[in-house]
PDB file of C-alpha atoms in Angstrom:
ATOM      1  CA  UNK A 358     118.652  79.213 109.067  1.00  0.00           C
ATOM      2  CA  UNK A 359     119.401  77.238 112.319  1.00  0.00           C
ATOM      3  CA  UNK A 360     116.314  77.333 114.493  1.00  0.00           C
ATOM      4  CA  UNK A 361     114.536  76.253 117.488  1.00  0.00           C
ATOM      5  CA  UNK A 362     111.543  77.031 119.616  1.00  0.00           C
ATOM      6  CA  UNK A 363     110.442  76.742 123.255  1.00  0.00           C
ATOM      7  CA  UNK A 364     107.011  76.154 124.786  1.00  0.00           C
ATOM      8  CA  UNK A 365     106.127  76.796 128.170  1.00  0.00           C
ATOM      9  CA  UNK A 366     103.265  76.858 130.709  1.00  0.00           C
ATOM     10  CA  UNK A 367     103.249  80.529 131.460  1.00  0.00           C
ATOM     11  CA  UNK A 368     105.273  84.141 130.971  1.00  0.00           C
ATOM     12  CA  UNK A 369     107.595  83.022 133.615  1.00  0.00           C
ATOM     13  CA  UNK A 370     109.107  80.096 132.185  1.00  0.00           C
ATOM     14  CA  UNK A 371     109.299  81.589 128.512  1.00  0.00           C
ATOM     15  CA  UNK A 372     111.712  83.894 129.710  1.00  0.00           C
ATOM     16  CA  UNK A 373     113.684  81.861 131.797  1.00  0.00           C
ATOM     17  CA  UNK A 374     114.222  79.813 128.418  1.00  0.00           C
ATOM     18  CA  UNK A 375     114.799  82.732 126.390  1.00  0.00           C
ATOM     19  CA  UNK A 376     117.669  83.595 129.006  1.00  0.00           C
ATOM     20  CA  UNK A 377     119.103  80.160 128.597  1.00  0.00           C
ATOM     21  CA  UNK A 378     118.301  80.447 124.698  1.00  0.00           C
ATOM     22  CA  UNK A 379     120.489  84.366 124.787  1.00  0.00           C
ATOM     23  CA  UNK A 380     123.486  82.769 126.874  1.00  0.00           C
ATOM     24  CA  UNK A 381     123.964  79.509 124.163  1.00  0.00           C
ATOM     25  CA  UNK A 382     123.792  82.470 121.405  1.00  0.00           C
ATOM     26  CA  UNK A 383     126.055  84.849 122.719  1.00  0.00           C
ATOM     27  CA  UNK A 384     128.624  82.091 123.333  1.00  0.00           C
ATOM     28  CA  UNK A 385     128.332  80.562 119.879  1.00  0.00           C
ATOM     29  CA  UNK A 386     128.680  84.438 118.468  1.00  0.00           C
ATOM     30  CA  UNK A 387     131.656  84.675 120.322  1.00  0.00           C
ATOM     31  CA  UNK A 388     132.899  81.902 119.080  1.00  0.00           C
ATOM     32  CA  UNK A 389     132.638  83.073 115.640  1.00  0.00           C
ATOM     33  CA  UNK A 390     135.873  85.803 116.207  1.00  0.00           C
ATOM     34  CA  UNK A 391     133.402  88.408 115.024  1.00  0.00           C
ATOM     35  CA  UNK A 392     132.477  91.957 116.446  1.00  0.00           C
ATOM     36  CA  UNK A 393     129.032  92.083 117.258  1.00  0.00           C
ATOM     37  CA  UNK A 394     126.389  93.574 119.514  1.00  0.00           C
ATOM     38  CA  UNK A 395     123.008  91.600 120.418  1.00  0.00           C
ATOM     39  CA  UNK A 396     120.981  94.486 120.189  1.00  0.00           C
ATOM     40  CA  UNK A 397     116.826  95.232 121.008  1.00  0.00           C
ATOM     41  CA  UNK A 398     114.408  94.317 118.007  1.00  0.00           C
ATOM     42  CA  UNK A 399     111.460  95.044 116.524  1.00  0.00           C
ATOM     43  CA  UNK A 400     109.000  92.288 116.851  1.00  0.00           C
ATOM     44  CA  UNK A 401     107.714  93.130 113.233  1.00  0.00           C
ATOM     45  CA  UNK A 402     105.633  90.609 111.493  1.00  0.00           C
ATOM     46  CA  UNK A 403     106.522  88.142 114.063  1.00  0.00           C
ATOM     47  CA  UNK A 404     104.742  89.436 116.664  1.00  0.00           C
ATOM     48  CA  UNK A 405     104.985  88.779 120.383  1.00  0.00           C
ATOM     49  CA  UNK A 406     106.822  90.591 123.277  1.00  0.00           C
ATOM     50  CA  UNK A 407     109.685  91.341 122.346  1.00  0.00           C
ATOM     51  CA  UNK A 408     112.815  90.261 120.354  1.00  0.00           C
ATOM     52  CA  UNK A 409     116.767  90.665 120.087  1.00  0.00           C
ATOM     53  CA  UNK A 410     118.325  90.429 116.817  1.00  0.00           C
ATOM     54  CA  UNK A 411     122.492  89.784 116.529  1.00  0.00           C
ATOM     55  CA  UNK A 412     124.182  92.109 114.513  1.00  0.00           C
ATOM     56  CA  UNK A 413     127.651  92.141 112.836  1.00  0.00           C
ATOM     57  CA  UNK A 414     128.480  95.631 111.772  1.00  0.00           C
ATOM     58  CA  UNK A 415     129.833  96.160 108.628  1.00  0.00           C
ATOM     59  CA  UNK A 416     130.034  98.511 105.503  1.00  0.00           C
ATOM     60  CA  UNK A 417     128.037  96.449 103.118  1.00  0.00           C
ATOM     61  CA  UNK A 418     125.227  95.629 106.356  1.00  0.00           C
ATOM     62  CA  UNK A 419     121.412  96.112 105.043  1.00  0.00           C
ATOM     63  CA  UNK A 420     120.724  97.226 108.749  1.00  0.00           C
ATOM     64  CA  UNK A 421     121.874 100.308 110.998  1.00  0.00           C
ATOM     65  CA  UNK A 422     122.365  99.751 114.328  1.00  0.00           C
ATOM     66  CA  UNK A 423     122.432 102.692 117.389  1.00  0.00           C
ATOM     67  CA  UNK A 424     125.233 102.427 119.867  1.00  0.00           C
ATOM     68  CA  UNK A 425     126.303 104.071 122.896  1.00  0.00           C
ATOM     69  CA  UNK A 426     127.550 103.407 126.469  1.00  0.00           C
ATOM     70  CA  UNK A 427     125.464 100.239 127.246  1.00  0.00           C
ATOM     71  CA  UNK A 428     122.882 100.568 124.452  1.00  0.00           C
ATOM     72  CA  UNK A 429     122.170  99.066 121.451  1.00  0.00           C
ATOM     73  CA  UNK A 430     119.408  98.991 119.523  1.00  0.00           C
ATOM     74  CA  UNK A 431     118.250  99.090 116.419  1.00  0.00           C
ATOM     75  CA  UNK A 432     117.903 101.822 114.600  1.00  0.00           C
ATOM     76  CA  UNK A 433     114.108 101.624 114.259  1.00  0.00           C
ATOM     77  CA  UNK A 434     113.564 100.733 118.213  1.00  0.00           C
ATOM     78  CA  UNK A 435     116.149 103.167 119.020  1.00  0.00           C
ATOM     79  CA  UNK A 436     114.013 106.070 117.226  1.00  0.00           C
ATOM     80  CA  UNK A 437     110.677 104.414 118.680  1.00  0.00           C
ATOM     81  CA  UNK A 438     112.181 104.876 122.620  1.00  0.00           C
ATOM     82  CA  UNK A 439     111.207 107.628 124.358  1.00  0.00           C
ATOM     83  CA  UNK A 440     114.938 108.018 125.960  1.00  0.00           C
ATOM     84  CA  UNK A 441     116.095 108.465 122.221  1.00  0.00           C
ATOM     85  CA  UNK A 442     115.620 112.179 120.421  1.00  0.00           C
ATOM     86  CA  UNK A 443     116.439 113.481 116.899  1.00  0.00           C
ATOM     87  CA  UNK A 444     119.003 115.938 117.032  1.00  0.00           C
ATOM     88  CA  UNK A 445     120.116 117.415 113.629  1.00  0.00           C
ATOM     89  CA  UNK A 446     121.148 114.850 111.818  1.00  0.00           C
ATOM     90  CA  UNK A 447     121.763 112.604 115.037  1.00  0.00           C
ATOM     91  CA  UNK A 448     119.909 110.848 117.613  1.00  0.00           C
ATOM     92  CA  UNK A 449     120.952 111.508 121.268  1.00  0.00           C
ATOM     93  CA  UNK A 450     119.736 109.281 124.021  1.00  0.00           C
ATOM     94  CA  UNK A 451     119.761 110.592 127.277  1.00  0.00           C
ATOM     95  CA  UNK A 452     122.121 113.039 126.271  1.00  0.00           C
ATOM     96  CA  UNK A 453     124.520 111.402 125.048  1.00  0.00           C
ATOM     97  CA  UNK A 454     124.807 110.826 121.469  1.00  0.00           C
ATOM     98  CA  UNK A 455     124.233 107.956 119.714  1.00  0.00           C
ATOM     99  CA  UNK A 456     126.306 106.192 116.926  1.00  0.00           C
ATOM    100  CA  UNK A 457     125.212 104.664 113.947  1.00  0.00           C
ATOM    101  CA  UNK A 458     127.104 101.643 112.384  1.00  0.00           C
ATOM    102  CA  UNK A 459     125.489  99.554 109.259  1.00  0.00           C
ATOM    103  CA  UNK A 460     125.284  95.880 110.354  1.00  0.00           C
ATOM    104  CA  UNK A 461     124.183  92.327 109.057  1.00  0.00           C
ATOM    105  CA  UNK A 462     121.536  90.568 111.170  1.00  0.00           C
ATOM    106  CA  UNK A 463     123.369  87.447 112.045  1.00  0.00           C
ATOM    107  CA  UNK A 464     120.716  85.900 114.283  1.00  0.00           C
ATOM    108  CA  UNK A 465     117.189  87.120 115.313  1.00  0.00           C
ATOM    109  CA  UNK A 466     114.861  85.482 118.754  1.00  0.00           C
ATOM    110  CA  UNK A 467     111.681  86.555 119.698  1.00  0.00           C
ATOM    111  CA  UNK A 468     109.682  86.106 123.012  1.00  0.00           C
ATOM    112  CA  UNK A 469     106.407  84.954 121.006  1.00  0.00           C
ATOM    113  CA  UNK A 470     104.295  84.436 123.784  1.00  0.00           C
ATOM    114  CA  UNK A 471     100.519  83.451 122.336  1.00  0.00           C
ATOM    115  CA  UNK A 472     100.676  85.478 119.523  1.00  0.00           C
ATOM    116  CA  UNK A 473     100.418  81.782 117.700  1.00  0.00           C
ATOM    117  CA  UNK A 474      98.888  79.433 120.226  1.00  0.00           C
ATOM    118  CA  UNK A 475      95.974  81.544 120.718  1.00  0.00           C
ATOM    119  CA  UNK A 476      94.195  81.146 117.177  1.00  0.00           C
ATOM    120  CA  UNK A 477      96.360  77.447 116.844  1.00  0.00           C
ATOM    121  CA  UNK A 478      94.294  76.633 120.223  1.00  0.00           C
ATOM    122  CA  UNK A 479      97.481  75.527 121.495  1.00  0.00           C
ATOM    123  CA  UNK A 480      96.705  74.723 124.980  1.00  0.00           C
ATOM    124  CA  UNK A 481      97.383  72.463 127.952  1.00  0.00           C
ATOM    125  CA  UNK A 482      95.821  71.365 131.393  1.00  0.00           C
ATOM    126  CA  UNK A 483      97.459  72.675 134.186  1.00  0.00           C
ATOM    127  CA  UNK A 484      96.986  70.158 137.504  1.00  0.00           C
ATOM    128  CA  UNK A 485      93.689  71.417 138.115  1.00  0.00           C
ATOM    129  CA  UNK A 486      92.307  70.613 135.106  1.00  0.00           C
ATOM    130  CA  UNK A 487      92.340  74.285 133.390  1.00  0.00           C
ATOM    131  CA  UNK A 488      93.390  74.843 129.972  1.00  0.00           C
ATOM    132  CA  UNK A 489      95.657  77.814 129.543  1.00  0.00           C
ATOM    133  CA  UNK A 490      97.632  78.904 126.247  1.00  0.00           C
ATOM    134  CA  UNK A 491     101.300  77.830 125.982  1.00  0.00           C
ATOM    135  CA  UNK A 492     103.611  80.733 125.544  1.00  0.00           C
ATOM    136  CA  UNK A 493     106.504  80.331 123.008  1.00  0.00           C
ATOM    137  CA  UNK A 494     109.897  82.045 121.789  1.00  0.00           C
ATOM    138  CA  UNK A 495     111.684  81.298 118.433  1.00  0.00           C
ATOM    139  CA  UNK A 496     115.511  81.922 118.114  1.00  0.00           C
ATOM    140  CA  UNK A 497     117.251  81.712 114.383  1.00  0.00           C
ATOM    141  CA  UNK A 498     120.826  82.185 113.670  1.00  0.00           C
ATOM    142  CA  UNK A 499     121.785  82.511 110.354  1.00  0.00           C
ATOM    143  CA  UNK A 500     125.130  80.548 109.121  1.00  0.00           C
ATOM    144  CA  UNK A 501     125.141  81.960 105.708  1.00  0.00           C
ATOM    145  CA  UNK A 502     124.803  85.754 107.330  1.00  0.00           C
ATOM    146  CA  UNK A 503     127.863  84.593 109.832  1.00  0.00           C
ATOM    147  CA  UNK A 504     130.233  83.617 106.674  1.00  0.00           C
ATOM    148  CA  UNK A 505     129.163  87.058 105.154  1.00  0.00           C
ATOM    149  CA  UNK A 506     129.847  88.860 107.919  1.00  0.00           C
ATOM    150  CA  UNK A 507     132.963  87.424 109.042  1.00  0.00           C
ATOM    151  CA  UNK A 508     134.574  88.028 104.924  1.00  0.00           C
ATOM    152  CA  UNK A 509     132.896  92.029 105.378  1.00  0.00           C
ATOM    153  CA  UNK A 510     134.867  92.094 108.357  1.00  0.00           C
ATOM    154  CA  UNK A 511     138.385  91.104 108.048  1.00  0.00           C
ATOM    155  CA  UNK A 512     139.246  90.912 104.131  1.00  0.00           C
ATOM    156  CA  UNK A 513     141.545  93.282 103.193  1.00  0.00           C
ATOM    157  CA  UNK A 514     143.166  94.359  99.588  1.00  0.00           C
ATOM    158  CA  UNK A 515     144.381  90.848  99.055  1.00  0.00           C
ATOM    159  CA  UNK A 516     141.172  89.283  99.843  1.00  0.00           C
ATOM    160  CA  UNK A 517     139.876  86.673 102.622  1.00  0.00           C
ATOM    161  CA  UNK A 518     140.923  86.631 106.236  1.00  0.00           C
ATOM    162  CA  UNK A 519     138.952  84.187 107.896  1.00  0.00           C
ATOM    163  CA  UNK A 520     138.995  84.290 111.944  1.00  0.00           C
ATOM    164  CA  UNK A 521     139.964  80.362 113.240  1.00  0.00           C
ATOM    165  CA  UNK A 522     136.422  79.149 114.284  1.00  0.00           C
ATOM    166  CA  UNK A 523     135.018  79.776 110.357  1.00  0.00           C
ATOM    167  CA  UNK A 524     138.237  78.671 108.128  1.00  0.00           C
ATOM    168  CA  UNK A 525     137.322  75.957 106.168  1.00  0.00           C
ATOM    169  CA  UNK A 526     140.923  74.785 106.601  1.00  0.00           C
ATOM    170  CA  UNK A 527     143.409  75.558 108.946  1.00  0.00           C
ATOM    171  CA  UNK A 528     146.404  75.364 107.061  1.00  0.00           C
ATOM    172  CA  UNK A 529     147.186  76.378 103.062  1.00  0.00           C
ATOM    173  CA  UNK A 530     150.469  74.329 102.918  1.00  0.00           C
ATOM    174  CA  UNK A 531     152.525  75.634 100.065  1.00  0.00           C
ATOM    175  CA  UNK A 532     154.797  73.495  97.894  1.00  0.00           C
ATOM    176  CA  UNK A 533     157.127  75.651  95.111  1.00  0.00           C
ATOM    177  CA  UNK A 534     158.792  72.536  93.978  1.00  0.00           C
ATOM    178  CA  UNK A 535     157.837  70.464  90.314  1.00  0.00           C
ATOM    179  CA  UNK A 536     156.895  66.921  91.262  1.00  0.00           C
ATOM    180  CA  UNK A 537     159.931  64.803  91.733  1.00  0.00           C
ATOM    181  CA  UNK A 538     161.902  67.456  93.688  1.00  0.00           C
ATOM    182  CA  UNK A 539     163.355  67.202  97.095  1.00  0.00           C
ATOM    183  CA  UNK A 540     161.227  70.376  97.690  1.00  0.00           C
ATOM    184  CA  UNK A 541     158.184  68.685  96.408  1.00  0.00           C
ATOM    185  CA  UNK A 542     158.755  65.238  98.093  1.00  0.00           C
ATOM    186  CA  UNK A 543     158.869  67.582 101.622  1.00  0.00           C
ATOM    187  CA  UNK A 544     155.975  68.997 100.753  1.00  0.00           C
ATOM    188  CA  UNK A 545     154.135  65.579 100.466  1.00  0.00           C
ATOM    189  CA  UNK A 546     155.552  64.235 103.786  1.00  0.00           C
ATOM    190  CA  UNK A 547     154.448  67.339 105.624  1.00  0.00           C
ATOM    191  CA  UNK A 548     151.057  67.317 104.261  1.00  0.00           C
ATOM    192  CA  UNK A 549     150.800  63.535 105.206  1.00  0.00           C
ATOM    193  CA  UNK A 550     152.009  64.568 108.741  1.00  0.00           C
ATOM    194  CA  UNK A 551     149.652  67.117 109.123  1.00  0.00           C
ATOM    195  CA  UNK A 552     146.399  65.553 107.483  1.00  0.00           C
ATOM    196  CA  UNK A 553     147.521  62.134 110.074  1.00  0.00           C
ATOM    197  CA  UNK A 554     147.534  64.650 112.833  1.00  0.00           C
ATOM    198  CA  UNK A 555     144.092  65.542 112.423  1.00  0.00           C
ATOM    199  CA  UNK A 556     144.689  68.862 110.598  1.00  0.00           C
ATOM    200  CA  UNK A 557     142.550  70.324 107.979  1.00  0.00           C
ATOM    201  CA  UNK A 558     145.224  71.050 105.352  1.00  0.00           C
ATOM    202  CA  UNK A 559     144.673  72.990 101.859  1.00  0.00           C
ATOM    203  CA  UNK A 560     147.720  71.427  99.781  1.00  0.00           C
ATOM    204  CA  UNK A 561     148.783  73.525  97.165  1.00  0.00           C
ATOM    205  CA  UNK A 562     150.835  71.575  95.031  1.00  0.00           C
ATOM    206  CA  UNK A 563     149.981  72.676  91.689  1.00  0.00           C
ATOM    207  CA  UNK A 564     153.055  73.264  88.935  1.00  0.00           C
ATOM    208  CA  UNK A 565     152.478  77.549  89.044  1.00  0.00           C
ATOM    209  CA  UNK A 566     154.525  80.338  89.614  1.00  0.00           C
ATOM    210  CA  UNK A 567     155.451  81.502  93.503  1.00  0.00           C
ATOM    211  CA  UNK A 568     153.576  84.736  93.018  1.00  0.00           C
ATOM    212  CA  UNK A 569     150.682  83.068  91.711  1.00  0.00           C
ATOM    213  CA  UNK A 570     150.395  80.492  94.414  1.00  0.00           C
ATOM    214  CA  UNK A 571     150.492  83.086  97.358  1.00  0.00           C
ATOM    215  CA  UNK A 572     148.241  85.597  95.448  1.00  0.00           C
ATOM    216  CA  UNK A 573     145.879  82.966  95.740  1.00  0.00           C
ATOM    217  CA  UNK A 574     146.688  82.104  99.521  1.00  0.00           C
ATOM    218  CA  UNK A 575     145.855  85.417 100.365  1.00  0.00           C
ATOM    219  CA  UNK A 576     142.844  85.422  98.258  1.00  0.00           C
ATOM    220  CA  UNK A 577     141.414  82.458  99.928  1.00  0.00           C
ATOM    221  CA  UNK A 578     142.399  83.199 103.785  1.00  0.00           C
ATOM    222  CA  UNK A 579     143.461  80.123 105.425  1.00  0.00           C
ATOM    223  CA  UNK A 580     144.553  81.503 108.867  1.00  0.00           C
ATOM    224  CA  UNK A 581     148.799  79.820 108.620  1.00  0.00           C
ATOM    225  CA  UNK A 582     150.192  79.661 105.619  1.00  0.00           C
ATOM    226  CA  UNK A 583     152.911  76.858 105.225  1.00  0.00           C
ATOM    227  CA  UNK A 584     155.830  76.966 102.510  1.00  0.00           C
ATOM    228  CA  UNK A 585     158.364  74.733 101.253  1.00  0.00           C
ATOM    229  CA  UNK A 586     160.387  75.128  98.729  1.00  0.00           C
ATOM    230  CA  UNK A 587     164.338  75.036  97.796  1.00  0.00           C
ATOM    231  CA  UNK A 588     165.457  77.841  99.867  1.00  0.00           C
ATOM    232  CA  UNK A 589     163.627  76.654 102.791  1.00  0.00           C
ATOM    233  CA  UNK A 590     164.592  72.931 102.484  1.00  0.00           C
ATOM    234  CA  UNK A 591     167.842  73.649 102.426  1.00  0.00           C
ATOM    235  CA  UNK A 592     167.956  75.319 105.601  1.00  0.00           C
ATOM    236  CA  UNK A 593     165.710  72.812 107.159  1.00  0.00           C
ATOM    237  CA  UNK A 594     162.784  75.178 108.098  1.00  0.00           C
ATOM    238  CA  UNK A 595     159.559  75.877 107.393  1.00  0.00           C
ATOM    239  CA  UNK A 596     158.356  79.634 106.441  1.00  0.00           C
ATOM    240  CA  UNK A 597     155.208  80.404 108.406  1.00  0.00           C
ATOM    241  CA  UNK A 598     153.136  83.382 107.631  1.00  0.00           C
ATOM    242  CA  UNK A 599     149.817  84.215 109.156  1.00  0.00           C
ATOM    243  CA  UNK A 600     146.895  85.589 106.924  1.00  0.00           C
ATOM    244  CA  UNK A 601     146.069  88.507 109.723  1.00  0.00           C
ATOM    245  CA  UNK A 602     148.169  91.176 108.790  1.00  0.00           C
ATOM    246  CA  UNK A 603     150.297  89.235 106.417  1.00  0.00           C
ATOM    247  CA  UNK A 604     152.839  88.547 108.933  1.00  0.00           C
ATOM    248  CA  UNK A 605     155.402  86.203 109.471  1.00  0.00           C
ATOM    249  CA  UNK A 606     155.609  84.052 112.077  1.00  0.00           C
ATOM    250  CA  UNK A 607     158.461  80.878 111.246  1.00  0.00           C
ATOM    251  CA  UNK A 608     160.087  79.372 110.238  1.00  0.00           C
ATOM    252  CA  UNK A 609     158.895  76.048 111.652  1.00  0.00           C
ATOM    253  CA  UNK A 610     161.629  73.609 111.845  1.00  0.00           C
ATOM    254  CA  UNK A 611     161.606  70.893 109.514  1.00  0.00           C
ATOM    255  CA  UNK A 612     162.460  67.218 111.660  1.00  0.00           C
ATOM    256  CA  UNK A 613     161.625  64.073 111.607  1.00  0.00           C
ATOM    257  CA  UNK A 614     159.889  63.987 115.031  1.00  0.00           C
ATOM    258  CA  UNK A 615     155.976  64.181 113.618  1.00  0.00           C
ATOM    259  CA  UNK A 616     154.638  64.923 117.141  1.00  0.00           C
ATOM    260  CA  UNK A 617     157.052  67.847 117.409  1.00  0.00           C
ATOM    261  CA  UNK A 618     155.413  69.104 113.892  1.00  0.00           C
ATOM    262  CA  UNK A 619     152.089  69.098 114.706  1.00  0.00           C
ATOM    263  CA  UNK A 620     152.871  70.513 118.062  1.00  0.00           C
ATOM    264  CA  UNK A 621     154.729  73.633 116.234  1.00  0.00           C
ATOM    265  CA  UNK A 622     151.728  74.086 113.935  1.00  0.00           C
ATOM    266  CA  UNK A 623     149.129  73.834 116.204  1.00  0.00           C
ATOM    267  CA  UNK A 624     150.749  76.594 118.531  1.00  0.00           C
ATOM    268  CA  UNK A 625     151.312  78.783 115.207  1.00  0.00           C
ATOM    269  CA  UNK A 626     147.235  78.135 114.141  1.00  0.00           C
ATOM    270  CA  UNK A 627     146.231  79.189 117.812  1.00  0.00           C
ATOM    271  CA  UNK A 628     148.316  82.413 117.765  1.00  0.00           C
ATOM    272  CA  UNK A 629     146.117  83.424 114.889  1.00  0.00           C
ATOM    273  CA  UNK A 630     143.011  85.848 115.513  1.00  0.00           C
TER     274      UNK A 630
END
């Protein structure tokens, strides 16, 4: 878990910290590429005054999640409001009915006020020489739960498709060629290029079949996937294909101007979801 706590002098502050504390989350969730919903918690074994937890929906989530029309809760807050009602086998909330996705908690914060400075005597002196409690708020995000989510989310039949902010690398170059080849000695100059460009490059370079080397492309996720091999040396491009979809995007032109290369791929990473 990645976590932090605040501590302030009274009610007031704490939630002008947990404010700050919900905008810095839901940018870094955004961030992510994933779909998600910061939804009302339960304050379980916590405690406190209330809580939010992040969740990602997905199929394999341990957590349900109520939605509707600007609401979203979780499912055990959602039954515990007074606006929500059992209807059949659905809940309605103010009429209007409520949908049910499973999720995975992604990140959880809670407003703990003095649920644990009280019997920790955590106090201070104000000005005046009063002690008073302090009143805290924990927020976790979880980047293990974040990688689950984002593979539940977008793999498809031929496996990984990781959004841009969570690829481990940004490119899986491709090389068909045996070592010694034309092909081959391409592939080596364009990974150099790349990697001296700042890239984050996956080079497969490995003496396999085609088939076998894209199978495990698309297995692994990369958002661009770069090949060279005999056919595209010879025409002096690139073939491009992003993981999303599975679709092609090239050729990239093969040159000797490096900047022009790195320009090409960048634009071709960023056009990925």
């Amino acid at each position: 878990m990645k976590d932090s706590y605040s501590f302030d002098r009274d009610q007031a502050g704490m939630e002008e910290r947990y404010a700050l504390h919900i905008g810095a989350y839901d940018r870094i969730m955004q961030r992510t590429g994933l779909r998600f919903y910061r939804v009302e918690g339960d304050v379980g074994m916590m405690g406190g005054v209330g809580a939010h937890e992040y969740m990602a929906p997905a199929a394999a989530g341990e957590d349900e999640i109520a939605l509707a029309s600007g609401y979203a809760a979780n499912l055990e807050v959602a039954r515990a409001s007074d606006e929500v009602e059992q209807r059949g086998d659905g809940f309605v909330r103010n009429g209007e009915p409520l949908t049910i996705e499973p999720a995975i908690e992604i990140g959880n914060i809670f407003k703990l006020g003095t649920r644990y400075s009280e019997p920790l005597d955590a106090r201070y002196l104000d000005e005046h020489g009063h002690e008073h409690a302090i009143w805290m708020a924990s927020y976790g995000i979880g980047p293990a739960r974040i990688v689950a989510a984002a593979v539940e989310q977008f793999a498809d039949d031929h496996g990984i498709s990781w959004p841009r902010a969570l690829a481990p690398f940004a490119v899986h170059l491709v090389a068909l060629g045996k070592p010694g080849t034309p092909e081959r000695e391409a592939a080596d100059e364009l990974y150099a290029t790349l990697v001296g460009g700042g890239i984050e490059v996956l080079y497969d370079d490995r003496v396999l079949a085609p088939g076998e080397k894209f199978a495990d492309a698309e297995l692994l996720g990369c958002p661009l996937r770069l090949t060279i091999g005999r056919r595209s040396l010879e025409s002096g491009e690139v073939e491009a294909q992003l993981r999303r979809g599975r679709r092609d995007v090239g050729p990239l032109a093969l040159t000797d101007d490096r900047e022009a290369i790195l320009q090409a791929v960048d634009e071709l990473w960023r056009s990925a979801p």
